[in-house]
């Protein structure tokens, strides 16, 4: 988990690699580092009693090296819990499914998340609502 003093570093990463991403101090931010440098991160935003995976960033120089997979594996075993959701780009649906998330119908989303999801979709984003299912992780471990 991120020490709040490092939030400016996260903001700088987003500005360089994903300008529309906005890290906030009230989010849970999990990072992956190589040689002391943050190379990947994901953010969980609390919405009522739920958490929404709002952004995962892997810097281009390390994409394809499994750092994103390793970060998600850590989170599925130590961080994610029942009541966590993500709005995955459709091309990433299978990727998140490999890490304990299951595709759901948008009508199954809690109301607070349903409204946010609809805003994203109405703005033209091709997103799939997904929910973290802890039992999927424990079944895979057997």
PDB file of C-alpha atoms in Angstrom:
ATOM      1  CA  UNK A   1       0.000   0.000   0.000  1.00  0.00           C
ATOM      2  CA  UNK A   2       1.119   3.489  -0.755  1.00  0.00           C
ATOM      3  CA  UNK A   3       2.499   5.883   1.811  1.00  0.00           C
ATOM      4  CA  UNK A   4       0.465   9.107   1.294  1.00  0.00           C
ATOM      5  CA  UNK A   5       3.681  11.083   0.934  1.00  0.00           C
ATOM      6  CA  UNK A   6       4.218   9.290  -2.400  1.00  0.00           C
ATOM      7  CA  UNK A   7       0.935  10.495  -3.926  1.00  0.00           C
ATOM      8  CA  UNK A   8       2.753  13.165  -5.997  1.00  0.00           C
ATOM      9  CA  UNK A   9       4.815  10.358  -7.609  1.00  0.00           C
ATOM     10  CA  UNK A  10       1.608   8.552  -8.577  1.00  0.00           C
ATOM     11  CA  UNK A  11       0.131  11.731 -10.020  1.00  0.00           C
ATOM     12  CA  UNK A  12       3.305  12.228 -12.053  1.00  0.00           C
ATOM     13  CA  UNK A  13       3.071   8.656 -13.406  1.00  0.00           C
ATOM     14  CA  UNK A  14      -0.524   9.222 -14.439  1.00  0.00           C
ATOM     15  CA  UNK A  15       0.313  12.520 -16.090  1.00  0.00           C
ATOM     16  CA  UNK A  16       3.055  10.822 -18.125  1.00  0.00           C
ATOM     17  CA  UNK A  17       1.263   7.590 -19.033  1.00  0.00           C
ATOM     18  CA  UNK A  18      -2.495   7.987 -18.517  1.00  0.00           C
ATOM     19  CA  UNK A  19      -3.428  11.681 -18.348  1.00  0.00           C
ATOM     20  CA  UNK A  20      -7.130  11.075 -17.697  1.00  0.00           C
ATOM     21  CA  UNK A  21      -6.301   9.061 -14.548  1.00  0.00           C
ATOM     22  CA  UNK A  22      -6.620  10.963 -11.288  1.00  0.00           C
ATOM     23  CA  UNK A  23      -5.177   9.436  -8.122  1.00  0.00           C
ATOM     24  CA  UNK A  24      -6.719  10.737  -4.904  1.00  0.00           C
ATOM     25  CA  UNK A  25      -5.519  10.498  -1.328  1.00  0.00           C
ATOM     26  CA  UNK A  26      -8.723   8.788  -0.153  1.00  0.00           C
ATOM     27  CA  UNK A  27      -8.156   5.815  -2.483  1.00  0.00           C
ATOM     28  CA  UNK A  28      -6.341   2.619  -1.604  1.00  0.00           C
ATOM     29  CA  UNK A  29      -3.340   2.559  -3.941  1.00  0.00           C
ATOM     30  CA  UNK A  30      -1.300  -0.619  -4.359  1.00  0.00           C
ATOM     31  CA  UNK A  31       2.015  -0.373  -6.195  1.00  0.00           C
ATOM     32  CA  UNK A  32       4.597  -2.654  -7.775  1.00  0.00           C
ATOM     33  CA  UNK A  33       8.214  -1.533  -7.960  1.00  0.00           C
ATOM     34  CA  UNK A  34      11.390  -2.592  -9.695  1.00  0.00           C
ATOM     35  CA  UNK A  35      14.717  -1.419  -8.368  1.00  0.00           C
ATOM     36  CA  UNK A  36      12.925   1.077  -6.128  1.00  0.00           C
ATOM     37  CA  UNK A  37      10.906   2.641  -8.959  1.00  0.00           C
ATOM     38  CA  UNK A  38       7.110   2.344  -9.148  1.00  0.00           C
ATOM     39  CA  UNK A  39       6.285   0.583 -12.425  1.00  0.00           C
ATOM     40  CA  UNK A  40       2.654  -0.422 -11.877  1.00  0.00           C
ATOM     41  CA  UNK A  41      -0.252   0.437  -9.635  1.00  0.00           C
ATOM     42  CA  UNK A  42      -3.922  -0.042  -9.103  1.00  0.00           C
ATOM     43  CA  UNK A  43      -6.425   2.056  -7.217  1.00  0.00           C
ATOM     44  CA  UNK A  44      -9.501   1.082  -5.228  1.00  0.00           C
ATOM     45  CA  UNK A  45     -12.045   3.819  -4.585  1.00  0.00           C
ATOM     46  CA  UNK A  46     -14.594   3.374  -1.796  1.00  0.00           C
ATOM     47  CA  UNK A  47     -18.173   4.038  -2.898  1.00  0.00           C
ATOM     48  CA  UNK A  48     -20.545   3.549   0.049  1.00  0.00           C
ATOM     49  CA  UNK A  49     -19.672   0.061   1.378  1.00  0.00           C
ATOM     50  CA  UNK A  50     -18.196  -1.116  -1.931  1.00  0.00           C
ATOM     51  CA  UNK A  51     -14.808  -0.678  -3.569  1.00  0.00           C
ATOM     52  CA  UNK A  52     -14.272   0.010  -7.234  1.00  0.00           C
ATOM     53  CA  UNK A  53     -11.025  -0.810  -8.989  1.00  0.00           C
ATOM     54  CA  UNK A  54     -10.785   2.553 -10.743  1.00  0.00           C
ATOM     55  CA  UNK A  55      -7.505   2.300 -12.491  1.00  0.00           C
ATOM     56  CA  UNK A  56      -4.633  -0.019 -13.158  1.00  0.00           C
ATOM     57  CA  UNK A  57      -1.520   1.359 -14.761  1.00  0.00           C
ATOM     58  CA  UNK A  58       1.546  -0.525 -15.955  1.00  0.00           C
ATOM     59  CA  UNK A  59       4.151   1.753 -17.480  1.00  0.00           C
ATOM     60  CA  UNK A  60       4.828   0.918 -21.141  1.00  0.00           C
ATOM     61  CA  UNK A  61       8.462  -0.061 -20.574  1.00  0.00           C
ATOM     62  CA  UNK A  62       7.486  -3.060 -18.421  1.00  0.00           C
ATOM     63  CA  UNK A  63       4.302  -4.212 -20.137  1.00  0.00           C
ATOM     64  CA  UNK A  64       4.519  -7.850 -21.129  1.00  0.00           C
ATOM     65  CA  UNK A  65       6.867  -8.705 -18.245  1.00  0.00           C
ATOM     66  CA  UNK A  66       4.115 -10.077 -15.944  1.00  0.00           C
ATOM     67  CA  UNK A  67       4.338  -7.183 -13.493  1.00  0.00           C
ATOM     68  CA  UNK A  68       0.613  -6.450 -13.945  1.00  0.00           C
ATOM     69  CA  UNK A  69      -0.286 -10.105 -13.466  1.00  0.00           C
ATOM     70  CA  UNK A  70       1.877 -10.277 -10.340  1.00  0.00           C
ATOM     71  CA  UNK A  71       0.241  -7.139  -8.929  1.00  0.00           C
ATOM     72  CA  UNK A  72      -3.246  -8.548  -9.545  1.00  0.00           C
ATOM     73  CA  UNK A  73      -2.278 -11.921  -8.027  1.00  0.00           C
ATOM     74  CA  UNK A  74      -1.055 -10.142  -4.903  1.00  0.00           C
ATOM     75  CA  UNK A  75      -4.304  -8.180  -4.694  1.00  0.00           C
ATOM     76  CA  UNK A  76      -6.563 -11.178  -5.267  1.00  0.00           C
ATOM     77  CA  UNK A  77      -4.821 -12.992  -2.393  1.00  0.00           C
ATOM     78  CA  UNK A  78      -4.274 -10.087   0.033  1.00  0.00           C
ATOM     79  CA  UNK A  79      -6.409  -7.065  -0.917  1.00  0.00           C
ATOM     80  CA  UNK A  80      -9.542  -7.788  -2.951  1.00  0.00           C
ATOM     81  CA  UNK A  81     -12.646  -8.820  -1.059  1.00  0.00           C
ATOM     82  CA  UNK A  82     -16.304  -9.561  -1.601  1.00  0.00           C
ATOM     83  CA  UNK A  83     -17.958  -6.295  -2.602  1.00  0.00           C
ATOM     84  CA  UNK A  84     -15.132  -5.177  -4.891  1.00  0.00           C
ATOM     85  CA  UNK A  85     -16.003  -4.324  -8.468  1.00  0.00           C
ATOM     86  CA  UNK A  86     -14.309  -3.168 -11.632  1.00  0.00           C
ATOM     87  CA  UNK A  87     -15.477  -1.707 -14.906  1.00  0.00           C
ATOM     88  CA  UNK A  88     -13.167  -3.473 -17.337  1.00  0.00           C
ATOM     89  CA  UNK A  89     -12.613  -2.406 -20.908  1.00  0.00           C
ATOM     90  CA  UNK A  90     -14.161  -5.184 -22.976  1.00  0.00           C
ATOM     91  CA  UNK A  91     -10.773  -6.275 -24.335  1.00  0.00           C
ATOM     92  CA  UNK A  92      -9.566  -6.825 -20.733  1.00  0.00           C
ATOM     93  CA  UNK A  93     -12.550  -8.882 -19.552  1.00  0.00           C
ATOM     94  CA  UNK A  94     -10.694 -12.219 -19.772  1.00  0.00           C
ATOM     95  CA  UNK A  95      -7.628 -10.714 -18.078  1.00  0.00           C
ATOM     96  CA  UNK A  96      -9.604  -9.655 -15.000  1.00  0.00           C
ATOM     97  CA  UNK A  97     -11.563 -12.931 -15.059  1.00  0.00           C
ATOM     98  CA  UNK A  98      -8.232 -14.737 -14.547  1.00  0.00           C
ATOM     99  CA  UNK A  99      -7.858 -12.808 -11.279  1.00  0.00           C
ATOM    100  CA  UNK A 100     -11.139 -13.557  -9.532  1.00  0.00           C
ATOM    101  CA  UNK A 101     -13.482 -11.098 -11.238  1.00  0.00           C
ATOM    102  CA  UNK A 102     -16.687 -12.369 -12.788  1.00  0.00           C
ATOM    103  CA  UNK A 103     -18.739 -10.592 -15.443  1.00  0.00           C
ATOM    104  CA  UNK A 104     -22.122  -9.445 -14.172  1.00  0.00           C
ATOM    105  CA  UNK A 105     -25.079  -7.669 -15.721  1.00  0.00           C
ATOM    106  CA  UNK A 106     -25.094  -3.924 -15.071  1.00  0.00           C
ATOM    107  CA  UNK A 107     -28.484  -4.341 -13.344  1.00  0.00           C
ATOM    108  CA  UNK A 108     -26.703  -6.397 -10.659  1.00  0.00           C
ATOM    109  CA  UNK A 109     -24.486  -3.461  -9.677  1.00  0.00           C
ATOM    110  CA  UNK A 110     -25.290  -1.623  -6.439  1.00  0.00           C
ATOM    111  CA  UNK A 111     -27.160   1.601  -7.249  1.00  0.00           C
ATOM    112  CA  UNK A 112     -24.207   3.860  -6.416  1.00  0.00           C
ATOM    113  CA  UNK A 113     -21.982   1.964  -8.857  1.00  0.00           C
ATOM    114  CA  UNK A 114     -24.731   1.489 -11.439  1.00  0.00           C
ATOM    115  CA  UNK A 115     -25.012   5.259 -11.905  1.00  0.00           C
ATOM    116  CA  UNK A 116     -21.250   5.642 -12.344  1.00  0.00           C
ATOM    117  CA  UNK A 117     -21.151   2.741 -14.791  1.00  0.00           C
ATOM    118  CA  UNK A 118     -23.955   4.247 -16.853  1.00  0.00           C
ATOM    119  CA  UNK A 119     -22.142   7.617 -17.022  1.00  0.00           C
ATOM    120  CA  UNK A 120     -19.017   5.901 -18.377  1.00  0.00           C
ATOM    121  CA  UNK A 121     -20.992   3.903 -20.939  1.00  0.00           C
ATOM    122  CA  UNK A 122     -22.976   6.979 -21.997  1.00  0.00           C
ATOM    123  CA  UNK A 123     -19.674   8.786 -22.619  1.00  0.00           C
ATOM    124  CA  UNK A 124     -18.741   6.103 -25.163  1.00  0.00           C
ATOM    125  CA  UNK A 125     -16.540   3.780 -23.117  1.00  0.00           C
ATOM    126  CA  UNK A 126     -16.836   0.058 -23.951  1.00  0.00           C
ATOM    127  CA  UNK A 127     -16.919  -1.317 -20.407  1.00  0.00           C
ATOM    128  CA  UNK A 128     -17.961  -4.584 -18.779  1.00  0.00           C
ATOM    129  CA  UNK A 129     -19.127  -4.615 -15.126  1.00  0.00           C
ATOM    130  CA  UNK A 130     -17.316  -7.242 -13.069  1.00  0.00           C
ATOM    131  CA  UNK A 131     -17.421  -8.328  -9.433  1.00  0.00           C
ATOM    132  CA  UNK A 132     -14.670  -9.957  -7.410  1.00  0.00           C
ATOM    133  CA  UNK A 133     -15.754 -13.422  -6.276  1.00  0.00           C
ATOM    134  CA  UNK A 134     -13.485 -14.698  -3.465  1.00  0.00           C
ATOM    135  CA  UNK A 135     -14.640 -18.289  -3.989  1.00  0.00           C
ATOM    136  CA  UNK A 136     -13.180 -18.238  -7.522  1.00  0.00           C
ATOM    137  CA  UNK A 137      -9.741 -17.584  -6.044  1.00  0.00           C
ATOM    138  CA  UNK A 138      -9.980 -20.301  -3.384  1.00  0.00           C
ATOM    139  CA  UNK A 139     -11.262 -22.847  -5.927  1.00  0.00           C
ATOM    140  CA  UNK A 140      -8.332 -22.106  -8.256  1.00  0.00           C
ATOM    141  CA  UNK A 141      -5.868 -22.606  -5.406  1.00  0.00           C
ATOM    142  CA  UNK A 142      -7.053 -26.191  -4.858  1.00  0.00           C
TER     143      UNK A 142
END
